[in-house]
Tab-separated table of C-alpha atoms in Angstrom:
chain	number	residue	atom	x	y	z
A	87	MET	CA	86.684	150.092	25.140
A	88	LYS	CA	83.633	148.699	26.746
A	89	LYS	CA	84.498	145.342	25.306
A	90	TYR	CA	87.996	145.429	26.775
A	91	THR	CA	86.733	146.571	30.135
A	92	LEU	CA	84.133	143.875	30.185
A	93	LEU	CA	86.674	141.324	29.031
A	94	CYS	CA	89.177	142.424	31.714
A	95	ALA	CA	86.506	142.367	34.375
A	96	GLY	CA	85.512	138.864	33.289
A	97	LEU	CA	89.130	137.652	33.332
A	98	CYS	CA	89.714	139.194	36.757
A	99	ALA	CA	86.588	137.543	38.105
A	100	ALA	CA	87.659	134.197	36.615
A	101	MET	CA	91.121	134.542	38.168
A	102	VAL	CA	89.661	135.447	41.545
A	103	PHE	CA	87.383	132.398	41.582
A	104	THR	CA	89.997	129.995	40.276
A	105	SER	CA	92.837	131.231	42.444
A	106	CYS	CA	90.914	130.731	45.716
A	107	LYS	CA	91.472	127.208	46.915
A	108	SER	CA	88.696	125.645	48.836
A	109	SER	CA	89.526	125.548	52.520
A	110	GLU	CA	87.119	122.665	52.942
A	111	SER	CA	90.002	120.211	53.196
A	112	ALA	CA	91.604	122.251	56.005
A	113	TYR	CA	88.316	122.301	57.893
A	114	LYS	CA	87.892	118.578	57.323
A	115	GLN	CA	91.383	117.874	58.651
A	116	ALA	CA	90.756	119.990	61.748
A	117	TYR	CA	87.423	118.216	62.293
A	118	LEU	CA	88.997	114.768	61.965
A	119	LYS	CA	91.805	115.715	64.365
A	120	ALA	CA	89.299	117.003	66.927
A	121	LYS	CA	87.217	113.846	66.507
A	122	GLN	CA	90.286	111.650	67.129
A	123	GLN	CA	91.152	113.600	70.274
A	124	GLU	CA	87.568	113.283	71.508
A	125	GLU	CA	87.577	109.509	70.903
A	126	LEU	CA	90.915	109.205	72.698
A	127	GLN	CA	89.559	111.118	75.712
A	128	GLN	CA	86.439	108.941	75.803
A	129	LYS	CA	88.567	105.795	75.675
A	130	GLN	CA	90.764	107.074	78.526
A	131	GLN	CA	87.681	107.910	80.600
A	132	GLU	CA	86.224	104.437	79.997
A	133	GLU	CA	89.519	102.800	80.994
A	134	ALA	CA	89.672	104.940	84.140
A	135	GLN	CA	86.081	103.992	85.023
A	136	GLN	CA	86.834	100.300	84.434
A	137	ALA	CA	89.947	100.522	86.598
A	138	GLN	CA	87.977	102.274	89.344
A	139	ALA	CA	85.205	99.656	89.147
A	140	ALA	CA	87.815	96.896	89.365
A	141	MET	CA	89.383	98.569	92.416
A	142	GLU	CA	85.980	98.887	94.083
A	143	GLN	CA	85.204	95.282	93.282
A	144	GLU	CA	88.545	94.189	94.744
A	145	ASN	CA	87.803	96.203	97.873
A	146	ASN	CA	84.394	94.571	98.220
A	147	VAL	CA	85.709	91.060	97.808
A	148	VAL	CA	86.255	89.260	101.072
A	149	VAL	CA	89.737	87.815	100.907
A	150	PRO	CA	90.335	84.722	103.026
A	151	MET	CA	92.621	85.529	105.887
A	152	GLU	CA	95.786	83.665	106.484
A	153	GLU	CA	95.133	81.409	109.420
A	154	LYS	CA	97.635	81.449	112.201
A	155	PRO	CA	97.751	78.723	114.785
A	156	VAL	CA	95.826	79.747	117.856
A	157	THR	CA	96.959	78.645	121.237
A	158	GLN	CA	94.047	77.348	123.224
A	159	ALA	CA	94.104	78.149	126.889
A	160	GLN	CA	92.444	75.526	129.018
A	161	VAL	CA	90.074	77.145	131.477
A	162	MET	CA	89.578	76.036	135.062
A	163	ASP	CA	89.604	72.292	135.500
A	164	ASN	CA	89.458	70.655	132.111
A	165	ALA	CA	88.384	67.211	133.258
A	166	ASP	CA	85.696	67.149	130.565
A	167	ASN	CA	88.352	67.784	127.873
A	168	ILE	CA	86.353	70.489	126.071
A	169	PRO	CA	88.696	72.945	124.295
A	170	VAL	CA	88.116	76.601	125.134
A	171	ARG	CA	89.926	79.708	123.903
A	172	GLN	CA	90.602	82.415	126.411
A	173	GLU	CA	90.652	85.960	125.026
A	174	SER	CA	90.355	89.458	126.351
A	175	VAL	CA	87.382	90.933	124.498
A	176	SER	CA	85.125	93.949	124.782
A	177	ILE	CA	81.496	94.155	123.719
A	178	VAL	CA	80.760	96.100	120.527
A	179	ALA	CA	77.070	95.243	120.100
A	180	GLY	CA	74.896	93.148	122.370
A	181	SER	CA	73.530	92.776	125.857
A	182	GLY	CA	76.457	91.246	127.744
A	183	LEU	CA	78.579	88.148	128.088
A	184	LYS	CA	78.554	85.355	130.584
A	185	ASN	CA	81.599	83.176	131.333
A	186	PHE	CA	81.394	80.880	128.278
A	187	SER	CA	80.246	81.884	124.798
A	188	VAL	CA	79.839	80.123	121.460
A	189	VAL	CA	81.635	81.971	118.659
A	190	VAL	CA	80.230	81.255	115.190
A	191	GLY	CA	82.209	83.784	113.159
A	192	SER	CA	85.352	85.917	113.264
A	193	PHE	CA	85.867	88.892	110.978
A	194	SER	CA	88.425	91.637	110.532
A	195	LEU	CA	85.655	93.960	109.277
A	196	LYS	CA	83.056	95.146	111.765
A	197	ALA	CA	80.382	95.390	109.056
A	198	ASN	CA	80.699	91.682	108.241
A	199	ALA	CA	80.357	90.766	111.922
A	200	GLU	CA	77.288	92.975	112.281
A	201	GLY	CA	75.744	91.349	109.194
A	202	LEU	CA	76.112	87.870	110.708
A	203	GLN	CA	74.805	89.181	114.039
A	204	GLN	CA	71.677	90.483	112.310
A	205	ASN	CA	71.256	87.150	110.513
A	206	LEU	CA	71.456	85.311	113.843
A	207	LYS	CA	68.995	87.720	115.457
A	208	ASN	CA	66.576	87.041	112.618
A	209	GLN	CA	66.894	83.330	113.461
A	210	GLY	CA	66.004	84.016	117.104
A	211	TYR	CA	69.437	84.071	118.748
A	212	ASN	CA	70.575	86.760	121.181
A	213	ALA	CA	73.674	87.385	119.069
A	214	GLN	CA	76.435	89.735	120.119
A	215	VAL	CA	79.597	91.174	118.603
A	216	VAL	CA	82.807	91.487	120.617
A	217	VAL	CA	86.241	92.692	119.562
A	218	ASN	CA	89.640	91.231	120.398
A	219	ASN	CA	92.123	94.093	120.082
A	220	SER	CA	95.095	92.028	121.250
A	221	VAL	CA	95.586	90.566	117.755
A	222	THR	CA	96.492	92.387	114.567
A	223	PRO	CA	94.239	93.114	112.782
A	224	ALA	CA	91.569	93.383	115.488
A	225	MET	CA	89.095	90.531	115.178
A	226	TYR	CA	85.357	90.955	115.596
A	227	ARG	CA	83.842	87.773	117.075
A	228	VAL	CA	80.166	86.978	116.546
A	229	ILE	CA	78.693	85.184	119.554
A	230	ALA	CA	75.461	83.249	119.082
A	231	THR	CA	74.899	82.133	122.679
A	232	THR	CA	76.485	82.750	126.057
A	233	PHE	CA	76.307	80.674	129.284
A	234	ASP	CA	77.615	80.524	132.829
A	235	SER	CA	78.315	76.798	132.513
A	236	LYS	CA	80.929	75.289	130.245
A	237	ASN	CA	78.829	72.161	129.635
A	238	GLU	CA	75.814	74.205	128.505
A	239	ALA	CA	78.037	76.200	126.167
A	240	ALA	CA	79.544	72.983	124.751
A	241	ALA	CA	76.075	71.550	124.108
A	242	SER	CA	75.022	74.749	122.363
A	243	ARG	CA	78.242	74.736	120.288
A	244	ASN	CA	77.577	71.144	119.192
A	245	ALA	CA	74.064	72.103	118.076
A	246	LEU	CA	75.301	75.186	116.225
A	247	GLN	CA	78.100	73.349	114.388
A	248	GLU	CA	75.574	71.981	111.889
A	249	LYS	CA	74.735	75.513	110.733
A	250	PHE	CA	78.118	77.045	111.539
A	251	PRO	CA	80.978	74.569	111.085
A	252	GLY	CA	83.993	75.615	113.108
A	253	ALA	CA	82.021	77.139	115.975
A	254	TRP	CA	84.160	77.275	119.129
A	255	LEU	CA	83.984	78.159	122.810
A	256	LEU	CA	85.301	81.429	124.207
A	257	TYR	CA	86.106	82.160	127.815
A	258	ALA	CA	86.074	85.932	128.176
A	259	LYS	CA	88.672	87.315	130.557
């Protein structure tokens, strides 16, 4: 009887061990699925970061503005035939304007105008920033020099055109 009991116990133990399937494959499948989901999430995060970086880069890029023809108002007697633009401006940064000013830059962003103003100040100019709100978008004008006389302003503009091509005269209303 001991033999049969021992034999039955051995058979039962063999059946128990052989009937249990290893769940290793189920764990492996769950691990692989989780790994795929993690990789997918990382890829989506990287794409989102790249898209955000591209958006920031686009926002930081200075896009050339579409130029519109500007009507030039002739100021006072124009016997000397020097073109002058007449605009209604207000001072944003600087000490004050005289009748005629030399504009060396126009920007739709105030920060860009202030950067050029600082550059001019570093070069020894009494640079100022004014804003013209009568146009859309508002334009920030960077003024390098300002004078009471139109001839002095024209001479200064001619000297500045080497460094700043396109410099022009402004008569502030």
